[in-house]
Amino acid sequence: MVSVTVLGSSGGIGQPLSLLLKLDPHVSSLRLYDLKLSHGNATDLSHIDTNSTSEGFNTAEIGQALKGAQLVIIPAGIPRKPGMSRDDLFKINAKIIKSLTVQIAEHAPDARILVISNPVNSLVPIVYETLQSMGKFQAGKVMGITTLDIIRSHTFLVDIIGRKAYSVEKLKDAVTVVGGHSGETIIPIFTDQKFYRRLRDSNVYESYVHRVQFGGDEVVKAKDGSGSATLSMAWAGYTFAKKLLNSLHLNTAGDQHPIPTFVYLPGLPGGKELQKKLNTSVEFFSAPVKLEKGIVVAVEHEWVDKLNDDEKKLIAKCLPILEKNIKKGLAFSKQTK
Ligand code: NAI
């Protein structure tokens, strides 16, 4: 049974994500931390008739919120408004992530950390650099959540193919997403080339890729100034967390179906091979990984050998942008020591 802490639990993502975690049979204790409403939401959730407990903690109680947590999920920070890129969130969210990471290192140094807050491409490097400087970084335990892009890649494919022809469930193995989590760093790659050819032949490949890369803007626009994806993101965050919880709970090799997440490549088996195959020194990248006992144990790289020419071009465009985003995070972290 697993003890989970959500940092930023009262937000648009934090609330539905906490609800989903309260329903998960592998969670024994759910701790909610936010600047506001954490006690109220925890009391609310505590009436749900599942086996886990839920407790709320305010800013003075962050140590108790984190103590002994095995999994910490972070959706704390400001979301986008119309006209903003994820990068525009950097100034505020970088400071939040850095201070929360210091607290995690002190109170839950062995926890797995899932970073939802944006910009993921720059904030995961901040978590890395902060933990590294405190001698607490464990590469297999720090993951940036890019699952929403994967979920969108499935949904937008079935939007084109038609729900009568294929269920979304069947298309889940046809496409996934690698790279980073913003605009052109988001790269859908087809694991079933049949669907790639179908989109190419009907001249919708480019618009499909664009929709996967900028799908978040549809939500920001539709919410008209009140934020970005929250409900679909809560589902995406839980989808990843559930996979991790399953692998922790099974206490065995578990579910070996790899799922992409944004990780520090040089610290993981397969990471350096991936860098070599991509011909890059970029150190953080979202690639399919294997999870065991809730930890990333291997980064997949075989998928690079199967990329088509369009996907190779997308990767070539992604890498320099990703490199800039990563450098920005690392520079912030080093400056604010
Ligand atoms: P929100 O504004 O609704 O909620 C954020 C919550 O964080 C608020 O309750 C706020 O009080 C809390 N918070 C702020 N500073 C904090 C601190 N120092 N400690 C603890 N809590 C703190 O925002 P929303 O919509 O929930 O989004 C949260 C983040 O997730 C944003 O940065 C957003 O860009 C990101 N996001 C990430 C996605 C992904 O795919 N990884 C997708 C969608 C959003």
PDB file of C-alpha atoms in Angstrom, residues 43-156:
ATOM      1  CA  THR A  43     -12.220  16.243   4.724  1.00  0.00           C
ATOM      2  CA  ASP A  44     -14.512  16.136   1.689  1.00  0.00           C
ATOM      3  CA  LEU A  45     -12.593  13.192   0.153  1.00  0.00           C
ATOM      4  CA  SER A  46     -12.380  11.403   3.513  1.00  0.00           C
ATOM      5  CA  HIS A  47     -16.123  10.658   3.328  1.00  0.00           C
ATOM      6  CA  ILE A  48     -15.646   8.513   0.203  1.00  0.00           C
ATOM      7  CA  ASP A  49     -15.975   4.845   1.097  1.00  0.00           C
ATOM      8  CA  THR A  50     -12.611   3.610  -0.140  1.00  0.00           C
ATOM      9  CA  ASN A  51      -9.886   2.196   2.106  1.00  0.00           C
ATOM     10  CA  SER A  52      -7.408   5.070   1.847  1.00  0.00           C
ATOM     11  CA  THR A  53      -7.257   7.904   4.349  1.00  0.00           C
ATOM     12  CA  SER A  54      -7.053  11.549   3.261  1.00  0.00           C
ATOM     13  CA  GLU A  55      -5.508  14.378   5.236  1.00  0.00           C
ATOM     14  CA  GLY A  56      -4.929  18.037   4.439  1.00  0.00           C
ATOM     15  CA  PHE A  57      -1.898  20.180   5.293  1.00  0.00           C
ATOM     16  CA  ASN A  58      -1.305  23.930   5.100  1.00  0.00           C
ATOM     17  CA  THR A  59       1.956  25.763   4.426  1.00  0.00           C
ATOM     18  CA  ALA A  60       3.201  25.451   8.010  1.00  0.00           C
ATOM     19  CA  GLU A  61       2.675  21.686   7.802  1.00  0.00           C
ATOM     20  CA  ILE A  62       4.587  20.798   4.629  1.00  0.00           C
ATOM     21  CA  GLY A  63       6.979  18.530   6.533  1.00  0.00           C
ATOM     22  CA  GLN A  64       4.091  16.410   7.798  1.00  0.00           C
ATOM     23  CA  ALA A  65       2.501  16.415   4.349  1.00  0.00           C
ATOM     24  CA  LEU A  66       5.648  14.862   2.905  1.00  0.00           C
ATOM     25  CA  LYS A  67       7.106  12.716   5.668  1.00  0.00           C
ATOM     26  CA  GLY A  68       7.498   9.134   4.430  1.00  0.00           C
ATOM     27  CA  ALA A  69       5.640   9.728   1.133  1.00  0.00           C
ATOM     28  CA  GLN A  70       6.505   7.116  -1.473  1.00  0.00           C
ATOM     29  CA  LEU A  71       5.009   9.100  -4.331  1.00  0.00           C
ATOM     30  CA  VAL A  72       4.797  12.896  -4.639  1.00  0.00           C
ATOM     31  CA  ILE A  73       2.805  14.419  -7.485  1.00  0.00           C
ATOM     32  CA  ILE A  74       3.217  18.134  -8.245  1.00  0.00           C
ATOM     33  CA  PRO A  75       0.536  20.132 -10.062  1.00  0.00           C
ATOM     34  CA  ALA A  76       1.390  23.319  -8.069  1.00  0.00           C
ATOM     35  CA  GLY A  77       1.823  26.544 -10.014  1.00  0.00           C
ATOM     36  CA  ILE A  78       0.061  28.910 -12.353  1.00  0.00           C
ATOM     37  CA  PRO A  79      -1.586  27.675 -15.578  1.00  0.00           C
ATOM     38  CA  ARG A  80      -1.690  29.371 -18.997  1.00  0.00           C
ATOM     39  CA  LYS A  81      -4.082  32.094 -20.085  1.00  0.00           C
ATOM     40  CA  PRO A  82      -4.893  32.823 -23.760  1.00  0.00           C
ATOM     41  CA  GLY A  83      -1.833  34.063 -25.662  1.00  0.00           C
ATOM     42  CA  MET A  84       0.632  32.562 -23.171  1.00  0.00           C
ATOM     43  CA  SER A  85       3.085  29.796 -23.996  1.00  0.00           C
ATOM     44  CA  ARG A  86       4.133  27.245 -21.378  1.00  0.00           C
ATOM     45  CA  ASP A  87       7.463  29.060 -21.286  1.00  0.00           C
ATOM     46  CA  ASP A  88       5.722  32.233 -20.055  1.00  0.00           C
ATOM     47  CA  LEU A  89       4.925  30.381 -16.822  1.00  0.00           C
ATOM     48  CA  PHE A  90       8.585  29.840 -16.096  1.00  0.00           C
ATOM     49  CA  LYS A  91       9.340  32.809 -13.819  1.00  0.00           C
ATOM     50  CA  ILE A  92       6.693  31.947 -11.249  1.00  0.00           C
ATOM     51  CA  ASN A  93       6.603  28.160 -11.494  1.00  0.00           C
ATOM     52  CA  ALA A  94      10.399  27.750 -11.412  1.00  0.00           C
ATOM     53  CA  LYS A  95      10.507  29.295  -7.921  1.00  0.00           C
ATOM     54  CA  ILE A  96       7.585  27.169  -6.716  1.00  0.00           C
ATOM     55  CA  ILE A  97       9.115  23.931  -8.006  1.00  0.00           C
ATOM     56  CA  LYS A  98      12.513  24.718  -6.587  1.00  0.00           C
ATOM     57  CA  SER A  99      11.185  25.391  -3.078  1.00  0.00           C
ATOM     58  CA  LEU A 100       8.946  22.311  -3.146  1.00  0.00           C
ATOM     59  CA  THR A 101      11.866  20.155  -4.308  1.00  0.00           C
ATOM     60  CA  VAL A 102      13.973  21.307  -1.352  1.00  0.00           C
ATOM     61  CA  GLN A 103      11.130  20.263   0.965  1.00  0.00           C
ATOM     62  CA  ILE A 104      10.813  16.862  -0.745  1.00  0.00           C
ATOM     63  CA  ALA A 105      14.565  16.296  -0.413  1.00  0.00           C
ATOM     64  CA  GLU A 106      14.349  17.048   3.305  1.00  0.00           C
ATOM     65  CA  HIS A 107      11.175  15.184   4.223  1.00  0.00           C
ATOM     66  CA  ALA A 108      10.692  12.471   1.588  1.00  0.00           C
ATOM     67  CA  PRO A 109      14.111  11.877   0.018  1.00  0.00           C
ATOM     68  CA  ASP A 110      13.132   8.450  -1.296  1.00  0.00           C
ATOM     69  CA  ALA A 111       9.876   9.481  -2.939  1.00  0.00           C
ATOM     70  CA  ARG A 112       9.174   9.154  -6.637  1.00  0.00           C
ATOM     71  CA  ILE A 113       8.454  12.664  -7.955  1.00  0.00           C
ATOM     72  CA  LEU A 114       6.006  13.294 -10.801  1.00  0.00           C
ATOM     73  CA  VAL A 115       6.184  16.836 -12.205  1.00  0.00           C
ATOM     74  CA  ILE A 116       2.980  18.068 -13.821  1.00  0.00           C
ATOM     75  CA  SER A 117       3.599  21.834 -13.460  1.00  0.00           C
ATOM     76  CA  ASN A 118       4.694  23.660 -16.597  1.00  0.00           C
ATOM     77  CA  PRO A 119       6.963  24.211 -18.395  1.00  0.00           C
ATOM     78  CA  VAL A 120       7.844  20.536 -17.825  1.00  0.00           C
ATOM     79  CA  ASN A 121      10.836  20.860 -20.203  1.00  0.00           C
ATOM     80  CA  SER A 122      12.502  23.367 -17.844  1.00  0.00           C
ATOM     81  CA  LEU A 123      11.067  22.401 -14.456  1.00  0.00           C
ATOM     82  CA  VAL A 124      12.253  18.774 -14.473  1.00  0.00           C
ATOM     83  CA  PRO A 125      15.853  20.023 -14.959  1.00  0.00           C
ATOM     84  CA  ILE A 126      15.284  22.297 -11.925  1.00  0.00           C
ATOM     85  CA  VAL A 127      14.185  19.310  -9.835  1.00  0.00           C
ATOM     86  CA  TYR A 128      17.249  17.413 -11.075  1.00  0.00           C
ATOM     87  CA  GLU A 129      19.715  20.229 -10.352  1.00  0.00           C
ATOM     88  CA  THR A 130      18.198  21.002  -6.932  1.00  0.00           C
ATOM     89  CA  LEU A 131      18.303  17.365  -5.802  1.00  0.00           C
ATOM     90  CA  GLN A 132      21.758  16.874  -7.309  1.00  0.00           C
ATOM     91  CA  SER A 133      23.127  19.842  -5.340  1.00  0.00           C
ATOM     92  CA  MET A 134      21.686  18.308  -2.137  1.00  0.00           C
ATOM     93  CA  GLY A 135      23.153  14.881  -2.990  1.00  0.00           C
ATOM     94  CA  LYS A 136      19.634  13.404  -3.263  1.00  0.00           C
ATOM     95  CA  PHE A 137      19.021  12.877  -6.992  1.00  0.00           C
ATOM     96  CA  GLN A 138      17.907   9.396  -8.090  1.00  0.00           C
ATOM     97  CA  ALA A 139      17.362   9.322 -11.866  1.00  0.00           C
ATOM     98  CA  GLY A 140      14.746   6.561 -11.805  1.00  0.00           C
ATOM     99  CA  LYS A 141      12.543   8.523  -9.419  1.00  0.00           C
ATOM    100  CA  VAL A 142      12.092  11.867 -11.183  1.00  0.00           C
ATOM    101  CA  MET A 143       9.561  11.941 -14.044  1.00  0.00           C
ATOM    102  CA  GLY A 144       7.983  14.765 -16.036  1.00  0.00           C
ATOM    103  CA  ILE A 145       4.393  14.016 -16.977  1.00  0.00           C
ATOM    104  CA  THR A 146       3.816  14.111 -20.739  1.00  0.00           C
ATOM    105  CA  THR A 147       0.919  11.648 -20.674  1.00  0.00           C
ATOM    106  CA  LEU A 148      -1.658  14.238 -21.771  1.00  0.00           C
ATOM    107  CA  ASP A 149       0.097  14.499 -25.144  1.00  0.00           C
ATOM    108  CA  ILE A 150      -0.148  10.721 -25.522  1.00  0.00           C
ATOM    109  CA  ILE A 151      -3.817  10.723 -24.604  1.00  0.00           C
ATOM    110  CA  ARG A 152      -4.451  13.495 -27.131  1.00  0.00           C
ATOM    111  CA  SER A 153      -2.546  11.584 -29.828  1.00  0.00           C
ATOM    112  CA  HIS A 154      -4.973   8.667 -29.393  1.00  0.00           C
ATOM    113  CA  THR A 155      -8.104  10.801 -29.265  1.00  0.00           C
ATOM    114  CA  PHE A 156      -7.187  12.997 -32.235  1.00  0.00           C
TER     115      PHE A 156
END
